[in-house]
mmCIF file of C-alpha atoms in Angstrom:
data_model
loop_
_atom_site.group_PDB
_atom_site.id
_atom_site.type_symbol
_atom_site.label_atom_id
_atom_site.label_comp_id
_atom_site.label_asym_id
_atom_site.label_seq_id
_atom_site.Cartn_x
_atom_site.Cartn_y
_atom_site.Cartn_z
ATOM 1 C CA MET A 776 92.043 94.028 55.502
ATOM 2 C CA THR A 777 88.361 95.203 55.675
ATOM 3 C CA HIS A 778 86.866 97.801 53.486
ATOM 4 C CA ASP A 779 87.024 100.109 56.299
ATOM 5 C CA ASP A 780 90.884 99.466 57.122
ATOM 6 C CA GLU A 781 91.505 99.952 53.389
ATOM 7 C CA LEU A 782 89.471 103.344 53.557
ATOM 8 C CA GLN A 783 91.605 104.533 56.404
ATOM 9 C CA HIS A 784 94.893 103.243 54.721
ATOM 10 C CA LYS A 785 94.242 105.222 51.515
ATOM 11 C CA ILE A 786 93.007 108.612 53.469
ATOM 12 C CA GLU A 787 96.211 108.284 55.568
ATOM 13 C CA GLN A 788 98.196 107.997 52.578
ATOM 14 C CA GLY A 789 96.391 110.877 50.802
ATOM 15 C CA ASP A 790 95.300 108.691 48.009
ATOM 16 C CA PHE A 791 91.901 110.133 47.101
ATOM 17 C CA SER A 792 92.044 109.227 43.575
ATOM 18 C CA SER A 793 90.304 105.812 43.969
ATOM 19 C CA LEU A 794 87.836 106.917 46.607
ATOM 20 C CA PRO A 795 84.245 108.081 45.709
ATOM 21 C CA PRO A 796 83.588 111.850 46.087
ATOM 22 C CA ASP A 797 81.061 113.188 48.717
ATOM 23 C CA ASN A 798 81.338 110.004 50.726
ATOM 24 C CA ILE A 799 80.281 110.511 54.370
ATOM 25 C CA ASP A 800 82.651 107.912 55.532
ATOM 26 C CA ILE A 801 85.538 109.472 53.936
ATOM 27 C CA LYS A 802 84.521 113.026 55.081
ATOM 28 C CA SER A 803 84.192 111.745 58.536
ATOM 29 C CA TYR A 804 87.727 110.122 58.589
ATOM 30 C CA GLN A 805 89.276 113.379 57.169
ATOM 31 C CA GLU A 806 87.740 115.155 59.971
ATOM 32 C CA ILE A 807 89.099 112.691 62.522
ATOM 33 C CA PHE A 808 92.399 112.472 60.958
ATOM 34 C CA LYS A 809 92.701 116.131 61.099
ATOM 35 C CA VAL A 810 92.070 116.314 64.920
ATOM 36 C CA LEU A 811 94.187 113.194 65.649
ATOM 37 C CA ASN A 812 97.095 114.716 63.894
ATOM 38 C CA THR A 813 96.882 118.069 65.660
ATOM 39 C CA THR A 814 99.237 118.404 68.876
ATOM 40 C CA PRO A 815 97.330 118.194 72.217
ATOM 41 C CA GLU A 816 96.396 121.358 73.993
ATOM 42 C CA TYR A 817 98.416 120.444 77.275
ATOM 43 C CA THR A 818 101.974 121.622 77.678
ATOM 44 C CA LEU A 819 104.078 121.906 80.415
ATOM 45 C CA PRO A 820 105.209 125.231 81.936
ATOM 46 C CA ASP A 821 108.549 126.806 80.649
ATOM 47 C CA ASN A 822 110.264 126.230 84.164
ATOM 48 C CA PHE A 823 109.233 122.648 84.151
ATOM 49 C CA ALA A 824 112.942 121.407 83.927
ATOM 50 C CA ASN A 825 113.801 123.578 86.757
ATOM 51 C CA LYS A 826 111.037 122.306 88.885
ATOM 52 C CA VAL A 827 112.141 118.615 88.314
ATOM 53 C CA VAL A 828 115.630 119.454 89.256
ATOM 54 C CA ALA A 829 114.831 121.290 92.377
ATOM 55 C CA ARG A 830 112.566 118.235 93.470
ATOM 56 C CA LEU A 831 115.489 116.110 92.816
ATOM 57 C CA GLU A 832 117.864 118.106 94.862
ATOM 58 C CA HIS A 833 115.165 118.150 97.794
ATOM 59 C CA GLN A 834 115.115 114.352 97.325
ATOM 60 C CA ASN A 835 118.975 113.913 97.517
ATOM 61 C CA LYS A 836 119.173 116.098 100.676
ATOM 62 C CA ARG A 837 116.327 114.186 102.214
ATOM 63 C CA ASN A 838 118.252 110.920 101.365
ATOM 64 C CA ILE A 839 121.585 112.052 102.895
ATOM 65 C CA SER A 840 119.600 112.890 106.291
ATOM 66 C CA PHE A 841 118.207 109.502 106.169
ATOM 67 C CA GLU A 842 121.713 107.902 105.559
ATOM 68 C CA TYR A 843 123.042 110.050 108.542
ATOM 69 C CA PHE A 844 120.125 108.880 110.732
ATOM 70 C CA TRP A 845 120.668 105.173 109.862
ATOM 71 C CA PHE A 846 124.430 105.460 110.207
ATOM 72 C CA GLY A 847 123.890 106.854 113.651
ATOM 73 C CA PHE A 848 121.132 104.355 114.431
ATOM 74 C CA GLY A 849 123.721 101.512 113.544
ATOM 75 C CA LEU A 850 126.400 102.937 115.508
ATOM 76 C CA ILE A 851 124.123 103.161 118.768
ATOM 77 C CA LEU A 852 122.874 99.613 118.088
ATOM 78 C CA LEU A 853 126.644 98.563 117.860
ATOM 79 C CA LEU A 854 127.322 100.047 120.919
ATOM 80 C CA ALA A 855 124.553 98.707 122.917
ATOM 81 C CA SER A 856 125.090 95.319 121.452
ATOM 82 C CA LEU A 857 128.650 95.352 122.653
ATOM 83 C CA ILE A 858 127.584 96.489 126.079
ATOM 84 C CA VAL A 859 125.138 93.808 126.441
ATOM 85 C CA SER A 860 127.558 91.153 125.121
ATOM 86 C CA LEU A 861 130.358 92.235 127.506
ATOM 87 C CA SER A 862 127.933 92.198 130.497
ATOM 88 C CA TYR A 863 126.689 88.644 129.592
ATOM 89 C CA THR A 864 129.838 86.978 128.777
ATOM 90 C CA SER A 865 132.170 88.803 131.575
ATOM 91 C CA PHE A 866 134.640 89.543 128.734
ATOM 92 C CA LYS A 867 137.988 91.117 129.991
ATOM 93 C CA LEU A 868 140.232 92.632 127.597
ATOM 94 C CA ASP A 869 143.507 90.816 127.419
ATOM 95 C CA LEU A 870 145.857 91.443 124.520
ATOM 96 C CA GLY A 871 148.369 88.730 126.007
ATOM 97 C CA PHE A 872 146.618 85.986 124.161
ATOM 98 C CA MET A 873 148.211 87.387 120.893
ATOM 99 C CA LYS A 874 151.549 86.028 122.019
ATOM 100 C CA SER A 875 150.066 82.452 123.017
ATOM 101 C CA LEU A 876 150.777 79.808 120.514
ATOM 102 C CA ALA A 877 147.328 78.597 120.655
ATOM 103 C CA PRO A 878 145.259 81.924 120.695
ATOM 104 C CA LEU A 879 142.045 80.093 119.668
ATOM 105 C CA LYS A 880 142.018 78.168 122.678
ATOM 106 C CA HIS A 881 141.885 81.422 124.780
ATOM 107 C CA LEU A 882 138.978 82.738 122.578
ATOM 108 C CA ALA A 883 136.887 79.758 122.926
ATOM 109 C CA PRO A 884 134.981 80.933 125.842
ATOM 110 C CA PHE A 885 133.789 84.081 124.040
ATOM 111 C CA LYS A 886 132.374 82.112 120.840
ATOM 112 C CA GLY A 887 128.923 83.730 121.683
ATOM 113 C CA VAL A 888 130.236 87.147 121.313
ATOM 114 C CA PHE A 889 131.869 86.274 117.698
ATOM 115 C CA ILE A 890 128.629 84.530 116.570
ATOM 116 C CA PHE A 891 126.649 87.493 117.570
ATOM 117 C CA GLY A 892 128.848 89.832 116.255
ATOM 118 C CA ALA A 893 128.690 88.014 112.764
ATOM 119 C CA LEU A 894 124.993 87.879 112.719
ATOM 120 C CA PHE A 895 124.797 91.395 113.732
ATOM 121 C CA VAL A 896 126.914 92.679 110.919
ATOM 122 C CA LEU A 897 124.776 90.724 108.478
ATOM 123 C CA LEU A 898 121.656 92.516 110.057
ATOM 124 C CA LEU A 899 123.356 95.713 109.443
ATOM 125 C CA ASN A 900 124.241 94.972 105.990
ATOM 126 C CA PHE A 901 120.693 93.836 105.276
ATOM 127 C CA LEU A 902 119.338 96.984 106.834
ATOM 128 C CA ASP A 903 121.983 99.045 104.841
ATOM 129 C CA HIS A 904 120.779 97.510 101.417
ATOM 130 C CA ARG A 905 116.856 97.720 102.403
ATOM 131 C CA PHE A 906 116.688 101.285 103.493
ATOM 132 C CA ILE A 907 119.658 103.156 102.394
ATOM 133 C CA LYS A 908 119.806 103.396 98.529
ATOM 134 C CA ASN A 909 123.053 105.045 97.215
ATOM 135 C CA LYS A 910 121.638 108.109 95.370
ATOM 136 C CA LYS A 911 123.810 109.889 93.132
ATOM 137 C CA THR A 912 123.828 113.562 93.635
ATOM 138 C CA VAL A 913 122.939 115.998 90.594
ATOM 139 C CA MET B 1295 120.908 111.268 67.648
ATOM 140 C CA VAL B 1296 121.816 107.976 69.332
ATOM 141 C CA MET B 1297 125.312 109.190 69.947
ATOM 142 C CA GLU B 1298 124.136 112.458 71.074
ATOM 143 C CA ASP B 1299 121.723 110.510 73.497
ATOM 144 C CA GLN B 1300 124.497 108.448 74.635
ATOM 145 C CA ALA B 1301 126.624 111.431 75.512
ATOM 146 C CA LEU B 1302 123.736 113.019 77.054
ATOM 147 C CA VAL B 1303 123.069 110.159 79.337
ATOM 148 C CA SER B 1304 126.486 109.666 80.344
ATOM 149 C CA LYS B 1305 126.693 113.308 81.448
ATOM 150 C CA VAL B 1306 123.480 112.890 83.360
ATOM 151 C CA ILE B 1307 124.795 109.703 85.107
ATOM 152 C CA SER B 1308 127.941 111.547 86.006
ATOM 153 C CA GLY B 1309 125.922 114.196 87.808
ATOM 154 C CA ASP B 1310 125.751 116.953 85.236
ATOM 155 C CA LYS B 1311 122.621 118.918 86.234
ATOM 156 C CA GLN B 1312 122.566 121.029 82.943
ATOM 157 C CA ALA B 1313 122.698 117.770 80.944
ATOM 158 C CA PHE B 1314 119.598 116.598 82.909
ATOM 159 C CA MET B 1315 117.828 119.808 82.167
ATOM 160 C CA LEU B 1316 118.367 119.483 78.534
ATOM 161 C CA LEU B 1317 117.365 115.701 78.558
ATOM 162 C CA ILE B 1318 114.077 117.010 80.317
ATOM 163 C CA LYS B 1319 113.578 119.717 77.677
ATOM 164 C CA ARG B 1320 114.061 117.223 74.801
ATOM 165 C CA HIS B 1321 111.718 114.826 76.089
ATOM 166 C CA GLU B 1322 108.972 116.681 77.958
ATOM 167 C CA ARG B 1323 106.853 117.156 74.914
ATOM 168 C CA ILE B 1324 106.163 113.352 74.510
ATOM 169 C CA VAL B 1325 105.587 112.933 78.162
ATOM 170 C CA ALA B 1326 103.131 115.740 78.463
ATOM 171 C CA HIS B 1327 101.087 114.473 75.395
ATOM 172 C CA MET B 1328 101.009 110.786 76.862
ATOM 173 C CA ILE B 1329 99.989 112.068 80.455
ATOM 174 C CA GLY B 1330 97.921 114.960 79.133
ATOM 175 C CA ARG B 1331 95.845 112.593 76.945
ATOM 176 C CA LEU B 1332 95.446 109.715 79.491
ATOM 177 C CA ILE B 1333 94.925 111.656 82.933
ATOM 178 C CA LYS B 1334 92.074 113.954 82.773
ATOM 179 C CA HIS B 1335 92.612 115.867 86.030
ATOM 180 C CA ASP B 1336 94.519 119.155 85.197
ATOM 181 C CA GLY B 1337 96.103 119.264 88.728
ATOM 182 C CA GLU B 1338 97.668 116.127 88.495
ATOM 183 C CA ARG B 1339 99.336 116.058 85.221
ATOM 184 C CA GLU B 1340 102.449 118.120 85.919
ATOM 185 C CA GLU B 1341 103.189 116.394 89.218
ATOM 186 C CA LEU B 1342 102.861 113.137 87.285
ATOM 187 C CA CYS B 1343 105.329 114.331 84.484
ATOM 188 C CA GLN B 1344 107.761 115.367 87.234
ATOM 189 C CA ASP B 1345 107.399 112.050 88.792
ATOM 190 C CA VAL B 1346 108.099 110.671 85.374
ATOM 191 C CA PHE B 1347 111.505 112.617 85.019
ATOM 192 C CA LEU B 1348 112.661 111.678 88.564
ATOM 193 C CA ARG B 1349 112.032 108.040 87.718
ATOM 194 C CA VAL B 1350 113.966 108.556 84.519
ATOM 195 C CA TYR B 1351 116.886 110.063 86.439
ATOM 196 C CA GLU B 1352 116.857 107.079 88.851
ATOM 197 C CA LYS B 1353 116.950 104.465 86.278
ATOM 198 C CA LEU B 1354 119.044 106.094 83.651
ATOM 199 C CA HIS B 1355 122.063 104.008 84.634
ATOM 200 C CA GLU B 1356 119.946 100.862 83.479
ATOM 201 C CA PHE B 1357 119.184 102.128 80.185
ATOM 202 C CA SER B 1358 121.133 100.033 77.647
ATOM 203 C CA PHE B 1359 120.113 101.746 74.290
ATOM 204 C CA GLN B 1360 118.504 98.645 73.205
ATOM 205 C CA SER B 1361 115.582 101.152 72.191
ATOM 206 C CA LYS B 1362 115.479 104.943 71.437
ATOM 207 C CA LEU B 1363 115.766 107.144 74.636
ATOM 208 C CA SER B 1364 112.423 108.709 73.780
ATOM 209 C CA THR B 1365 110.818 105.367 73.500
ATOM 210 C CA TRP B 1366 112.175 104.444 76.753
ATOM 211 C CA ILE B 1367 110.974 107.659 78.432
ATOM 212 C CA ALA B 1368 107.541 107.070 76.969
ATOM 213 C CA THR B 1369 107.536 103.573 78.277
ATOM 214 C CA ILE B 1370 108.102 105.019 81.719
ATOM 215 C CA ALA B 1371 105.454 107.748 81.321
ATOM 216 C CA TYR B 1372 102.985 105.230 80.040
ATOM 217 C CA ARG B 1373 103.382 102.876 83.080
ATOM 218 C CA PHE B 1374 103.003 106.001 85.599
ATOM 219 C CA ALA B 1375 99.903 107.035 83.685
ATOM 220 C CA ILE B 1376 98.326 103.395 84.056
ATOM 221 C CA ASN B 1377 99.518 102.960 87.626
ATOM 222 C CA HIS B 1378 97.951 106.239 88.417
ATOM 223 C CA LEU B 1379 94.559 105.377 86.932
ATOM 224 C CA ARG B 1380 94.840 102.228 88.811
ATOM 225 C CA LYS B 1381 95.255 103.979 92.038
ATOM 226 C CA LYS B 1382 92.332 106.071 91.343
ATOM 227 C CA LYS B 1383 90.382 103.109 90.650
ATOM 228 C CA ILE B 1384 89.611 104.100 87.144
ATOM 229 C CA LEU B 1385 88.430 101.355 85.142
ATOM 230 C CA LEU B 1386 91.031 100.460 82.421
ATOM 231 C CA SER B 1387 91.453 96.638 82.721
ATOM 232 C CA ASP B 1388 90.865 95.412 79.258
ATOM 233 C CA ILE B 1389 89.134 96.707 76.006
ATOM 234 C CA PRO B 1390 85.486 96.246 76.651
ATOM 235 C CA GLU B 1391 83.665 93.377 74.645
ATOM 236 C CA GLU B 1392 83.730 94.533 71.035
ATOM 237 C CA GLU B 1393 80.127 94.227 70.275
ATOM 238 C CA SER B 1394 78.662 95.759 73.409
ATOM 239 C CA PHE B 1395 81.357 98.623 73.723
ATOM 240 C CA THR B 1396 80.868 99.649 69.774
ATOM 241 C CA SER B 1397 77.252 99.829 70.274
ATOM 242 C CA HIS B 1398 77.361 101.625 73.529
ATOM 243 C CA PHE B 1399 80.040 103.989 72.123
ATOM 244 C CA VAL B 1400 78.059 104.683 68.930
ATOM 245 C CA GLU B 1401 74.619 104.875 70.368
ATOM 246 C CA ASP B 1402 75.510 106.834 73.466
ATOM 247 C CA GLU B 1403 74.700 110.415 73.356
ATOM 248 C CA ASN B 1404 75.558 111.809 76.792
ATOM 249 C CA PRO B 1405 74.960 115.562 77.327
ATOM 250 C CA GLU B 1406 78.630 116.367 77.227
ATOM 251 C CA SER B 1407 79.322 115.117 73.716
ATOM 252 C CA ILE B 1408 76.165 116.634 72.590
ATOM 253 C CA ALA B 1409 77.077 119.864 74.059
ATOM 254 C CA SER B 1410 80.428 119.881 72.184
ATOM 255 C CA GLU B 1411 78.817 119.129 68.748
ATOM 256 C CA GLN B 1412 78.950 122.702 67.862
ATOM 257 C CA ASP B 1413 82.660 122.440 67.167
ATOM 258 C CA MET B 1414 83.686 119.535 65.173
ATOM 259 C CA ASN B 1415 87.369 119.351 66.903
ATOM 260 C CA SER B 1416 85.933 119.550 70.399
ATOM 261 C CA PHE B 1417 83.546 116.904 69.373
ATOM 262 C CA VAL B 1418 86.065 114.560 68.224
ATOM 263 C CA LEU B 1419 88.336 115.341 71.147
ATOM 264 C CA ASN B 1420 85.549 114.696 73.463
ATOM 265 C CA LEU B 1421 84.950 111.235 71.717
ATOM 266 C CA ILE B 1422 88.749 110.314 71.894
ATOM 267 C CA ASP B 1423 88.539 110.925 75.610
ATOM 268 C CA GLN B 1424 85.711 108.502 75.953
ATOM 269 C CA LEU B 1425 87.844 105.778 74.315
ATOM 270 C CA PRO B 1426 89.610 103.085 76.433
ATOM 271 C CA VAL B 1427 93.060 104.029 77.643
ATOM 272 C CA GLN B 1428 94.835 101.690 75.173
ATOM 273 C CA TYR B 1429 93.088 103.151 72.172
ATOM 274 C CA LYS B 1430 93.904 106.678 73.262
ATOM 275 C CA THR B 1431 97.615 105.843 73.851
ATOM 276 C CA VAL B 1432 97.817 104.140 70.625
ATOM 277 C CA LEU B 1433 96.183 107.000 68.624
ATOM 278 C CA THR B 1434 98.440 109.600 70.527
ATOM 279 C CA LEU B 1435 101.626 107.660 69.838
ATOM 280 C CA TYR B 1436 100.843 106.932 66.032
ATOM 281 C CA HIS B 1437 99.407 110.349 65.127
ATOM 282 C CA VAL B 1438 101.065 112.998 67.309
ATOM 283 C CA GLU B 1439 104.397 111.333 68.113
ATOM 284 C CA SER B 1440 104.623 109.699 64.601
ATOM 285 C CA MET B 1441 105.715 106.414 65.971
ATOM 286 C CA ASN B 1442 105.603 103.162 64.097
ATOM 287 C CA TYR B 1443 103.601 100.048 65.282
ATOM 288 C CA LYS B 1444 107.050 98.528 66.676
ATOM 289 C CA GLU B 1445 107.877 101.289 68.836
ATOM 290 C CA ILE B 1446 104.265 101.745 70.328
ATOM 291 C CA GLY B 1447 104.333 97.913 70.922
ATOM 292 C CA GLU B 1448 107.510 98.357 72.982
ATOM 293 C CA ILE B 1449 106.065 101.264 74.935
ATOM 294 C CA THR B 1450 102.570 99.622 75.822
ATOM 295 C CA ASN B 1451 103.827 95.978 75.928
ATOM 296 C CA MET B 1452 101.318 95.114 73.167
ATOM 297 C CA PRO B 1453 102.211 92.805 70.040
ATOM 298 C CA GLU B 1454 102.492 94.771 66.754
ATOM 299 C CA GLY B 1455 99.272 93.076 65.536
ATOM 300 C CA THR B 1456 97.549 94.467 68.398
ATOM 301 C CA VAL B 1457 98.645 97.697 68.112
ATOM 302 C CA LYS B 1458 97.739 97.974 64.579
ATOM 303 C CA ASN B 1459 94.189 96.509 65.248
ATOM 304 C CA TYR B 1460 93.598 99.070 68.275
ATOM 305 C CA LEU B 1461 94.532 101.761 65.809
ATOM 306 C CA PHE B 1462 92.041 100.776 63.080
ATOM 307 C CA ARG B 1463 89.379 99.863 65.470
ATOM 308 C CA ALA B 1464 89.759 103.356 67.685
ATOM 309 C CA ARG B 1465 89.526 105.141 64.188
ATOM 310 C CA ASN B 1466 86.568 103.205 63.062
ATOM 311 C CA LEU B 1467 84.724 103.846 66.344
ATOM 312 C CA LEU B 1468 85.289 107.514 66.019
ATOM 313 C CA LYS B 1469 84.172 107.430 62.521
ATOM 314 C CA GLU B 1470 80.866 105.595 63.325
ATOM 315 C CA LYS B 1471 79.861 108.476 65.689
ATOM 316 C CA VAL B 1472 81.466 111.534 63.514
ATOM 317 C CA THR B 1473 79.238 109.741 60.636
ATOM 318 C CA LYS B 1474 76.118 109.772 62.524
ATOM 319 C CA TYR B 1475 76.580 113.552 63.415
ATOM 320 C CA LEU B 1476 77.379 114.601 59.854
ATOM 321 C CA GLY B 1477 74.520 112.715 58.827
ATOM 322 C CA LYS B 1478 72.365 114.576 61.391
ATOM 323 C CA GLU B 1479 73.972 117.757 60.381
ATOM 324 C CA GLU B 1480 73.066 117.185 56.737
ATOM 325 C CA LEU B 1481 69.403 116.502 57.440
ATOM 326 C CA LEU B 1482 69.000 119.752 59.341
#
């Protein structure tokens, strides 16, 4: 601990007994401590908490709008991909395959649809996690 | 207080608007002091304080009571202030080289500080304003918020030894300048 550190420590503790009177360093430190211990002038307005909550509510509303947007966008994409898949695979709805003993054999020609479907669901999940944060409402 | 904080945090997380307002009221003082001392532009301060509390709300579910709630909120305020200064390209990188900074700080007599010399309080406040951000932060948390070295270290991510060193060095720098001024005053 340097002499100066010791001086600061003693002034901070209010231990002036061992300090020489009328020392300019001590006088300076006293002035500095007085200012440092004063509460800064800057204060927030009385309605600050209300303003923060209002901003939070506004943000939540905006986030909900975004969620609806992405939900709608996802549905449209899903529909579009279904139409494209159907047109490319010439898929025809036939529930009769359920009765068959080997249903997978009937589904084999449509494996492209299933692969694409799985990839598409993964993409939707990724977009969901990336852009839509589950915000709690206040 | 910890129990009170825990109950308050749980209420806020469950969506209690009044609880969040109470949390803001309890901690707005420390946030205002941190932002107020580090950010010079008055118009930016309040918005930044609001941003701090919005982040607090967003991250509150991650708070694990490893520290005091006030320390955690002050950490967020400190980071916001630093990021804001970085965005504004205000130099805050590291503490300037000891020797050069000390001589520059002590010898420099810019018109702003000379003008303030009429009043010791504003003179010292002006000097504090000219200190590096890290020094100002440590001084504010120690003297205004009465925090200990450990708490200040948690907020600023500095070792306790560094916090102590910065505190003593910052006060020493101020003393050099005030001594010079008082010496001048005595000669008059």
